[in-house]
PDB file of C-alpha atoms in Angstrom:
ATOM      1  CA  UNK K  10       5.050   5.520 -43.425  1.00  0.00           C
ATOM      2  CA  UNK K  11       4.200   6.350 -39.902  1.00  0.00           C
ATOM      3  CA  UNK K  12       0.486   5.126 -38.910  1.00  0.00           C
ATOM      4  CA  UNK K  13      -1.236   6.805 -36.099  1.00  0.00           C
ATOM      5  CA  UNK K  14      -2.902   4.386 -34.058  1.00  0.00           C
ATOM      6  CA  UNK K  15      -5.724   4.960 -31.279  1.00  0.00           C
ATOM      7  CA  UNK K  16      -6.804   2.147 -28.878  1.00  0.00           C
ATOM      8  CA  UNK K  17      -9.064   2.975 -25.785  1.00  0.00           C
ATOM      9  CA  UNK K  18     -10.963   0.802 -23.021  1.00  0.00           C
ATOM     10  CA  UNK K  19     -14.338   1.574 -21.729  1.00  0.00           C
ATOM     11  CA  UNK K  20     -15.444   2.992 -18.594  1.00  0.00           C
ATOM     12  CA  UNK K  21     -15.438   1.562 -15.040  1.00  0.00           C
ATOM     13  CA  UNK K  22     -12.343  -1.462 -15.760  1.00  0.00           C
ATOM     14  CA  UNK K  23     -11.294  -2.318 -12.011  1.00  0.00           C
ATOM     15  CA  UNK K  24      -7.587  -2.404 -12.653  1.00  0.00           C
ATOM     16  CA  UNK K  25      -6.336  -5.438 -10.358  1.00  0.00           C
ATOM     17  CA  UNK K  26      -3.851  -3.885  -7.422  1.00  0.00           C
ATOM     18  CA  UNK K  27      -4.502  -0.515  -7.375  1.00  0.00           C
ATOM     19  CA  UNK K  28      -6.477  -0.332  -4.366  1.00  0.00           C
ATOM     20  CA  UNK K  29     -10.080   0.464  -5.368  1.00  0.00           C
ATOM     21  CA  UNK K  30      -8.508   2.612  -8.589  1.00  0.00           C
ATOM     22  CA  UNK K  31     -10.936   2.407 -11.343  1.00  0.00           C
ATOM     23  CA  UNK K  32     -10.200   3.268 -14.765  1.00  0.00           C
ATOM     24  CA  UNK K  33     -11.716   5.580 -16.573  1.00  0.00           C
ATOM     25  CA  UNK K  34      -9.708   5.008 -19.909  1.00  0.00           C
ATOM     26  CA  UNK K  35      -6.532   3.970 -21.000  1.00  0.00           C
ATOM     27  CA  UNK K  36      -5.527   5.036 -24.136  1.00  0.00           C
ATOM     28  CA  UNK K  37      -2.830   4.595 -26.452  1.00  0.00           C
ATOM     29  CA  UNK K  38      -1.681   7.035 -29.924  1.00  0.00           C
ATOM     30  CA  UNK K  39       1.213   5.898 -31.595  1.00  0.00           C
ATOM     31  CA  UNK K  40       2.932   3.686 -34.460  1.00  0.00           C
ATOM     32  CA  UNK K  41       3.883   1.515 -32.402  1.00  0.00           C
ATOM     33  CA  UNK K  42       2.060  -0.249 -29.513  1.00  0.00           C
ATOM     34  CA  UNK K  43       3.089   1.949 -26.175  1.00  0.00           C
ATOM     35  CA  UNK K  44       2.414   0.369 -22.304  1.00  0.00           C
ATOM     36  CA  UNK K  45      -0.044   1.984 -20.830  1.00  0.00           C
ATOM     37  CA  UNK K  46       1.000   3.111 -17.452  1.00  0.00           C
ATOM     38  CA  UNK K  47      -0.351   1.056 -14.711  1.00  0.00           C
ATOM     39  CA  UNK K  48      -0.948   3.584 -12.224  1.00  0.00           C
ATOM     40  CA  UNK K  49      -1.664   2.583  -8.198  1.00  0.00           C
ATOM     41  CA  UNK K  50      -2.485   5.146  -5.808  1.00  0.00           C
ATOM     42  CA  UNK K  51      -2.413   4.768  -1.863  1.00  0.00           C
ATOM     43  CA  UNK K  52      -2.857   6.912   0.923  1.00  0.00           C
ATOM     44  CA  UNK K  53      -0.108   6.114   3.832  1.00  0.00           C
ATOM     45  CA  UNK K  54      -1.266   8.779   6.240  1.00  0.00           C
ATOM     46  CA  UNK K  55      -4.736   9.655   6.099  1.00  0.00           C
ATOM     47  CA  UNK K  56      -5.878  11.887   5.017  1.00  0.00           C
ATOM     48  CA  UNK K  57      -2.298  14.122   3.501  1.00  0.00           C
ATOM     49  CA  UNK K  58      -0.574  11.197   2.588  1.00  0.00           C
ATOM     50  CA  UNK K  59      -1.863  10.492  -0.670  1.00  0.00           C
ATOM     51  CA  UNK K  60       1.117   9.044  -3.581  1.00  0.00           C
ATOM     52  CA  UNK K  61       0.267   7.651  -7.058  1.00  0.00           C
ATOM     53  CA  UNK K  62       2.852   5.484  -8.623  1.00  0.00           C
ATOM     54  CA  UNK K  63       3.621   3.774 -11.890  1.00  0.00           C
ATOM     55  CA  UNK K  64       6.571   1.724 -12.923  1.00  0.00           C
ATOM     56  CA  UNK K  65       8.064   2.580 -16.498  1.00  0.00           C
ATOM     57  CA  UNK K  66       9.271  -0.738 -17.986  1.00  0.00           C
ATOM     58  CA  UNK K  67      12.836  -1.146 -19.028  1.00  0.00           C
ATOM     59  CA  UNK K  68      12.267  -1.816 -22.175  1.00  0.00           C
ATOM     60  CA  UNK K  69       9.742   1.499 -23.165  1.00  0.00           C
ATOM     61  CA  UNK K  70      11.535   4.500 -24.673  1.00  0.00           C
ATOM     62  CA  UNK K  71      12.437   7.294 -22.774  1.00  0.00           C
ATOM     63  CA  UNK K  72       8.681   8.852 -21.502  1.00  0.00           C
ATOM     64  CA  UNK K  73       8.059  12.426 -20.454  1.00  0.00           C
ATOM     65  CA  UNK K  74       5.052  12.676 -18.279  1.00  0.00           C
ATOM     66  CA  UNK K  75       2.287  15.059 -17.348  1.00  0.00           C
ATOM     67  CA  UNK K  76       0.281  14.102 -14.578  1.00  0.00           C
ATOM     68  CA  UNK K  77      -2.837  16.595 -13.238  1.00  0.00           C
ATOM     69  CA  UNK K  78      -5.851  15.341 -10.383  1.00  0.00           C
ATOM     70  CA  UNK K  79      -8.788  17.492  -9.843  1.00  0.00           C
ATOM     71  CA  UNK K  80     -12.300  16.386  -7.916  1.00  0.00           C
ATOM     72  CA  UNK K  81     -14.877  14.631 -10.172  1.00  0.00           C
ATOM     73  CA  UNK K  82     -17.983  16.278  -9.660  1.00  0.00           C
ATOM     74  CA  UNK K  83     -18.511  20.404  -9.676  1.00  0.00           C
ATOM     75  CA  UNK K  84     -16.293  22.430 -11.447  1.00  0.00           C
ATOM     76  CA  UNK K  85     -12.973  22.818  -9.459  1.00  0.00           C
ATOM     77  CA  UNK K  86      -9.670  23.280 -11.327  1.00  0.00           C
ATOM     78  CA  UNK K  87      -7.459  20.785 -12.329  1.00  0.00           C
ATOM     79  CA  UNK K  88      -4.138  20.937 -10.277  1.00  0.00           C
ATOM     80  CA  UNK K  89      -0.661  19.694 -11.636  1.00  0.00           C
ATOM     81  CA  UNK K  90       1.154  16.879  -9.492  1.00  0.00           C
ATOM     82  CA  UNK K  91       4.851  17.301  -9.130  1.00  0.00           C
ATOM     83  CA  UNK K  92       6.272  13.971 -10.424  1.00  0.00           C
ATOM     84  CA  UNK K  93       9.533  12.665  -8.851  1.00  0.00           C
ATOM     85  CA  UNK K  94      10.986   9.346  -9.612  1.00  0.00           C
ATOM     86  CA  UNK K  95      12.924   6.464  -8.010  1.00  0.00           C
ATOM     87  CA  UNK K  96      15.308   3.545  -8.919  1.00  0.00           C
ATOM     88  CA  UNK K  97      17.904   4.567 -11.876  1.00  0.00           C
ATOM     89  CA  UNK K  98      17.545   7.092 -14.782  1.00  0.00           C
ATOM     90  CA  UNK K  99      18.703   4.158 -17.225  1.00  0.00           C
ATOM     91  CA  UNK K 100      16.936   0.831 -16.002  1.00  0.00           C
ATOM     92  CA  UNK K 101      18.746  -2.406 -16.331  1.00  0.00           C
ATOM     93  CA  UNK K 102      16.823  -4.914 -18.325  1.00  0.00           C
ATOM     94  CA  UNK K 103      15.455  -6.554 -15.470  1.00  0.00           C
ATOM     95  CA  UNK K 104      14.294  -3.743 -13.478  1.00  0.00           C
ATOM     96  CA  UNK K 105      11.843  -0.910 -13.710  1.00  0.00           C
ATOM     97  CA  UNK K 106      12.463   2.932 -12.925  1.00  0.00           C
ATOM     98  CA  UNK K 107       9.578   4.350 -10.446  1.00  0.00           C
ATOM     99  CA  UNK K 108       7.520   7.470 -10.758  1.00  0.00           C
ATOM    100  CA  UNK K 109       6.049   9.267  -7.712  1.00  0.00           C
ATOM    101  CA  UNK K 110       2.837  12.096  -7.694  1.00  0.00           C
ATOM    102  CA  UNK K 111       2.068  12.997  -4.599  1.00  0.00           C
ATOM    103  CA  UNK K 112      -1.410  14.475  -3.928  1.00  0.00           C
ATOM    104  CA  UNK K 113      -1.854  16.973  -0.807  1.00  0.00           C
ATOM    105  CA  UNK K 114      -4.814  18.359   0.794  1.00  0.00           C
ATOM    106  CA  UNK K 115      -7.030  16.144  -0.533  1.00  0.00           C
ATOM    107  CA  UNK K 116     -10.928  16.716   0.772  1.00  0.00           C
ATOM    108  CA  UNK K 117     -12.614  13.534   2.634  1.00  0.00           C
ATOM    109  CA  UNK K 118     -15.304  11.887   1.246  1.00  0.00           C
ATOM    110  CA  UNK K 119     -14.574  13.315  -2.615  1.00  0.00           C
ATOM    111  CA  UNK K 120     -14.283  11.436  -5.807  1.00  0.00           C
ATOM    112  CA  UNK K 121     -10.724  12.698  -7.080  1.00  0.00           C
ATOM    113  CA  UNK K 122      -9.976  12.332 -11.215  1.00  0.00           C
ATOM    114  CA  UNK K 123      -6.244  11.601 -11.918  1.00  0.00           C
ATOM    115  CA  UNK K 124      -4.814  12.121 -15.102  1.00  0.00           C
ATOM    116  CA  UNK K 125      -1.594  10.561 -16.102  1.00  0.00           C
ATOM    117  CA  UNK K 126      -0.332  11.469 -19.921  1.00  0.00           C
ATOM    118  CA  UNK K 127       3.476   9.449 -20.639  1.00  0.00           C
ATOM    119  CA  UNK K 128       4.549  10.945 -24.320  1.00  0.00           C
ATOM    120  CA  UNK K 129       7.533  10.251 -26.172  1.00  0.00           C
ATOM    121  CA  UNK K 130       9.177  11.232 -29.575  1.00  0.00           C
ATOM    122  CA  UNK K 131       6.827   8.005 -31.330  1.00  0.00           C
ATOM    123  CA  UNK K 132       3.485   9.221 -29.506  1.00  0.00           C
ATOM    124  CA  UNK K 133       1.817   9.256 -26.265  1.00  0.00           C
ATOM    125  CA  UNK K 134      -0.369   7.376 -23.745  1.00  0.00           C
ATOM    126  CA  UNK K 135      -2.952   8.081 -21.431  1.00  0.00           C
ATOM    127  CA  UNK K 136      -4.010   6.458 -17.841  1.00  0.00           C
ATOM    128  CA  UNK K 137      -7.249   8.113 -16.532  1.00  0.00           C
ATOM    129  CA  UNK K 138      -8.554   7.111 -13.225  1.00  0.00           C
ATOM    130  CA  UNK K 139     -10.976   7.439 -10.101  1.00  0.00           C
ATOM    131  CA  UNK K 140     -10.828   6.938  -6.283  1.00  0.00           C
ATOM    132  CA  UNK K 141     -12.090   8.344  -3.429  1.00  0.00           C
ATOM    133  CA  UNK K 142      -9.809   8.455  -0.700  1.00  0.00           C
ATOM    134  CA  UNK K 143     -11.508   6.585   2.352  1.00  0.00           C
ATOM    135  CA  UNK K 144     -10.901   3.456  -0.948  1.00  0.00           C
ATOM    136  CA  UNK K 145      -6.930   3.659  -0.930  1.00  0.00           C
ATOM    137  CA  UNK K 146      -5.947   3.908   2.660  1.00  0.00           C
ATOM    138  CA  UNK K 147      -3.232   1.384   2.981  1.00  0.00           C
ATOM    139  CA  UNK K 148      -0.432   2.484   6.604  1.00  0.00           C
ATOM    140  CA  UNK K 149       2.887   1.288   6.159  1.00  0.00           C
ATOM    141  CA  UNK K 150       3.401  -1.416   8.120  1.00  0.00           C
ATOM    142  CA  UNK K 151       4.536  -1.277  12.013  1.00  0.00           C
ATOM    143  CA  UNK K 152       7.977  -1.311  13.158  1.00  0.00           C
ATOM    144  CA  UNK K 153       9.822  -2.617  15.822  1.00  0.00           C
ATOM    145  CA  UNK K 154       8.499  -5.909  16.439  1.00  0.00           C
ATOM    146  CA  UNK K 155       9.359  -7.176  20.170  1.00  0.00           C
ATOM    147  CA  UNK K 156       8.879 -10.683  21.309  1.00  0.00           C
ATOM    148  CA  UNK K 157       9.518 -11.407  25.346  1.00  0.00           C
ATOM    149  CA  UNK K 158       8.721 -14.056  27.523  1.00  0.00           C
ATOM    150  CA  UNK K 159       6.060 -13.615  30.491  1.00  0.00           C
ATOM    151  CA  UNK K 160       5.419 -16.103  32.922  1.00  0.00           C
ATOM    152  CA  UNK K 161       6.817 -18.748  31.970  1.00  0.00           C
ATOM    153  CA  UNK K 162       5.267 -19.898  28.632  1.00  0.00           C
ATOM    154  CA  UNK K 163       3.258 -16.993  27.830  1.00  0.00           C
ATOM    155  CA  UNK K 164       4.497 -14.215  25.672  1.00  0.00           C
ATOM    156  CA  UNK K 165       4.249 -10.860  24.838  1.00  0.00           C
ATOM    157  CA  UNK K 166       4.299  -9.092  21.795  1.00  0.00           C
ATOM    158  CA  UNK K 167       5.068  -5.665  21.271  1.00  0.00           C
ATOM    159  CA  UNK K 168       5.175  -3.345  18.305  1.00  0.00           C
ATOM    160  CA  UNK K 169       5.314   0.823  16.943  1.00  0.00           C
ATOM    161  CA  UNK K 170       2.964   2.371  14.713  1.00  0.00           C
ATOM    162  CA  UNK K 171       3.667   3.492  11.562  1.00  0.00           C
ATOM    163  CA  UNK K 172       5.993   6.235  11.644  1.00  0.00           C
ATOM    164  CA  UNK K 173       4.753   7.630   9.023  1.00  0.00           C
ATOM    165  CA  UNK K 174       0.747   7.876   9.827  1.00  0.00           C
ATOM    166  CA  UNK K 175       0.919  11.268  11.148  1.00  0.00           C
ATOM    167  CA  UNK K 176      -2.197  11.887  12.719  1.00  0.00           C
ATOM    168  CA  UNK K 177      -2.617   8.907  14.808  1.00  0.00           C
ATOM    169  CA  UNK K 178      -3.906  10.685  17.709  1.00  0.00           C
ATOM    170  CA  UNK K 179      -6.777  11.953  15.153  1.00  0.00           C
ATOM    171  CA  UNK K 180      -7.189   8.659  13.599  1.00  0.00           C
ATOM    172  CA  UNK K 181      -5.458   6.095  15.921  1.00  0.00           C
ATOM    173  CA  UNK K 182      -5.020   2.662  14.257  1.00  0.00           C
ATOM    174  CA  UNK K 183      -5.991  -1.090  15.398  1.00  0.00           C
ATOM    175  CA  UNK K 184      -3.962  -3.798  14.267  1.00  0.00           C
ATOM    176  CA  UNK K 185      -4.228  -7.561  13.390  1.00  0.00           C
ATOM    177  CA  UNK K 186      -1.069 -10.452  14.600  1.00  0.00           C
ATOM    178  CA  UNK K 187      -0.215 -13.881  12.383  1.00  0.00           C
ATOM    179  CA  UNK K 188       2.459 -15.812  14.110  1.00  0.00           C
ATOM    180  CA  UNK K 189       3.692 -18.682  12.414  1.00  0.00           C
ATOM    181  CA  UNK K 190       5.116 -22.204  13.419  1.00  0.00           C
ATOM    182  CA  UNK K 191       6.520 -25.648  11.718  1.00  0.00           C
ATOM    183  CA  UNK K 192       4.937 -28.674  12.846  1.00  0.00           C
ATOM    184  CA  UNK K 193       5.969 -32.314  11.328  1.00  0.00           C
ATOM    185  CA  UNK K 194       7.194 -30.594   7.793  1.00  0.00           C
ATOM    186  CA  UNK K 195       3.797 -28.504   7.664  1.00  0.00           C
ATOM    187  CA  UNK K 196       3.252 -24.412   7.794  1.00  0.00           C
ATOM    188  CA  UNK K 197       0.603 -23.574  10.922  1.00  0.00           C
ATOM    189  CA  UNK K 198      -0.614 -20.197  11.723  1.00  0.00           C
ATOM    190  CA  UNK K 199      -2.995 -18.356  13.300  1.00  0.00           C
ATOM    191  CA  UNK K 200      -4.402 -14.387  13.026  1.00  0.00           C
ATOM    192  CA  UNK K 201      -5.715 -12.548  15.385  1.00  0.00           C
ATOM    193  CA  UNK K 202      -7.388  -9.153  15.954  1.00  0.00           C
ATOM    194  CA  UNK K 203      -7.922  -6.428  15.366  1.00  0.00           C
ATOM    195  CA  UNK K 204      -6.587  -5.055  18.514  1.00  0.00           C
ATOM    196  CA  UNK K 205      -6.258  -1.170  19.470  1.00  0.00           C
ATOM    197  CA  UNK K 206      -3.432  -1.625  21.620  1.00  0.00           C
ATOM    198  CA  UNK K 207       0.074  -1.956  20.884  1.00  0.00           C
ATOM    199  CA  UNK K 208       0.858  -5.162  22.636  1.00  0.00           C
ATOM    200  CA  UNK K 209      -0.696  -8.427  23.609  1.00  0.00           C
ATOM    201  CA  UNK K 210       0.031 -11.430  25.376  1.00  0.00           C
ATOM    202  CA  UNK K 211      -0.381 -14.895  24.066  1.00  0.00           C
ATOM    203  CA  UNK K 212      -0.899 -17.534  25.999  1.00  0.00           C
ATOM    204  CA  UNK K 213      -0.196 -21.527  25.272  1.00  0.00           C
ATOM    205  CA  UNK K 214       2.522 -21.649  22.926  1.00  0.00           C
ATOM    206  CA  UNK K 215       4.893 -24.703  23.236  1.00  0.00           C
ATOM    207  CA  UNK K 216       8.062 -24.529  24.456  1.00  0.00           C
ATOM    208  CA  UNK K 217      10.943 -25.744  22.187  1.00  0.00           C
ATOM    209  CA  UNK K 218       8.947 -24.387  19.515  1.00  0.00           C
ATOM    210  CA  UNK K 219      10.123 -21.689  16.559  1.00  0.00           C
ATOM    211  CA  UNK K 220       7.092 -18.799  16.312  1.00  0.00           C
ATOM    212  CA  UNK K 221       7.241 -15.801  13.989  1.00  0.00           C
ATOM    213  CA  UNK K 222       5.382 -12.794  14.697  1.00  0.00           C
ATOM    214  CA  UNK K 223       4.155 -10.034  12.133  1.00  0.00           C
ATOM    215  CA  UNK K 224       1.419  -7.162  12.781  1.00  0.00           C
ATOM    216  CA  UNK K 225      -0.125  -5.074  10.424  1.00  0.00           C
ATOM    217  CA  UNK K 226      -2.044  -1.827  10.698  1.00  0.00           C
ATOM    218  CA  UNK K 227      -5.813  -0.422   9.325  1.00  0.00           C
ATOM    219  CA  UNK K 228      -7.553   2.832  10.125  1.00  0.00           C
ATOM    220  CA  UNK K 229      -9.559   2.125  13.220  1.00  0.00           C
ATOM    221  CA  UNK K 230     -12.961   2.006  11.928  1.00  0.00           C
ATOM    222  CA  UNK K 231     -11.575   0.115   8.887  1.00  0.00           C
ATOM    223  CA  UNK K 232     -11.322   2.296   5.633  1.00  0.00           C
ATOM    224  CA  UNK K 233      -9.459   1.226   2.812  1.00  0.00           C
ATOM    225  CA  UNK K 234      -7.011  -1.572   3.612  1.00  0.00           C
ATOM    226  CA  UNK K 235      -4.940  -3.488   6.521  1.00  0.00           C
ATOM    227  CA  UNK K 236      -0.907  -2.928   5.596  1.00  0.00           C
ATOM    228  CA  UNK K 237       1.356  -4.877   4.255  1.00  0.00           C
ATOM    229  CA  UNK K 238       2.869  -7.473   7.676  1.00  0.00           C
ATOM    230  CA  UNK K 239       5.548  -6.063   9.396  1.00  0.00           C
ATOM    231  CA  UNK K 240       9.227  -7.676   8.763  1.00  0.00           C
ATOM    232  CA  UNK K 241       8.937 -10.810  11.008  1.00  0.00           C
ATOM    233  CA  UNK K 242      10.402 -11.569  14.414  1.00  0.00           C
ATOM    234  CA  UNK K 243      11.575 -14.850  15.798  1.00  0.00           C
ATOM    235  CA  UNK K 244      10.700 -15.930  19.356  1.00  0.00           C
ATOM    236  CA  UNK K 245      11.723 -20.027  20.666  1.00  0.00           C
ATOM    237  CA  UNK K 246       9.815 -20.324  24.058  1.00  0.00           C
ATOM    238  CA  UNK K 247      12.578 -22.197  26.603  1.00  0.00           C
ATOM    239  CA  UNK K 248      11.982 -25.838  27.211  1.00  0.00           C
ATOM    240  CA  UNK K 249      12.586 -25.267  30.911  1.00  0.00           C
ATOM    241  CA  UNK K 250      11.585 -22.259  33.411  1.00  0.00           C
ATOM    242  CA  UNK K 251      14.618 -19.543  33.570  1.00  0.00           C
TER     243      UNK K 251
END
């Protein structure tokens, strides 16, 4: 005998990773216990580069979705978000398939409601959320990491913005370094910054010594959150002058 069952959670959960997400209620109807999705939202290129994403687990049926965003407070309309989706159509057991909503024109300084609705042939479950879009902004990291020696033992460090923040010369970036180092079997490093420009020079490394060098990028007057570190580059500082 099929059972319809109905499990919700109350207002305001912070849902950990999702970048200032919170949850307005997650609910589940079905005879069977159904995941939830776990929805995280970032904005990549303030302030049109808003994308919500949720993995569906291997091992869930196949899930049709319905996913809809409209500002908390007045009475706007509730828009639909065209859902795409990454990684295979059939999962393996050990990997997840991705779906994508992306969220344009959103208006600065608004509380947004998103709305996400997975239902399949057993029942359905719902992901309701809040941000506000100064809360999610998160660049992609920078690119092109360049490490070159100057004067001797000092060296500079060079890097590219995001390609993908799109109005840097409306809201430029400033960025934070970490280089890294072994010393006697034990991890050393330091981090500096922020810095607005797009290089630095460092000054009293030791030659003979193995550094790695990552950036990462925040909205200049720091909303939302620094990026994830660049992929690292590898720099040994000559033991004698060239």
């Amino acid at each position: 005998m099929f059972v319809r069952v109905c499990a919700a959670v109350a207002l305001f959960v912070f849902v950990p990773g999702s970048l200032a997400l919170g949850l307005l209620r997650a609910m589940t109807t079905s005879g069977d216990p159904l995941f939830v999705p776990k929805v995280h939202c970032r904005c990549s290129s303030y302030p049109n580069g808003t994308l919500c994403s949720w993995p569906q687990p291997a091992t869930s049926p196949p899930t049709h979705y319905i996913a809809t965003y409209r500002e908390r407070h007045g009475h706007s309309s509730t828009k639909m978000c065209n859902i795409t989706s990454s990684g295979s159509s059939t999962p393996s057991p050990d990997s997840d398939q991705h779906w994508h909503c992306h969220l344009p024109n959103l208006k600065l300084l608004t509380d947004y409601i998103i709305n996400i609705t997975a239902v399949h042939s057993g029942g359905s479950s719902n992901f309701l959320g809040s941000f506000m879009l100064e809360d999610i902004v998160k660049p992609d990291p920078p690119v092109d990491v360049r490490v070159s020696l100057h004067k001797y033992r000092n060296l500079l460090v060079a890097w590219s913005p995001p390609p993908t923040w799109a109005s840097q010369h409306i809201f430029p970036l400033k960025y934070q370094i970490l280089y890294q180092w072994e010393n006697k079997g034990s991890s050393k490093s330091v981090n500096l910054g922020p810095f607005e420009n797009t290089m630095i020079e460092l000054k009293g490394l030791i030659p003979g010594r193995a550094y790695q060098f990552q950036v990462c990028a925040r909205e200049l007057l720091g909303l939302g959150h620094c990026s994830s570190w660049s992929s690292p580059a590898k720099f040994i500082i000559p033991r004698t002058k060239l």
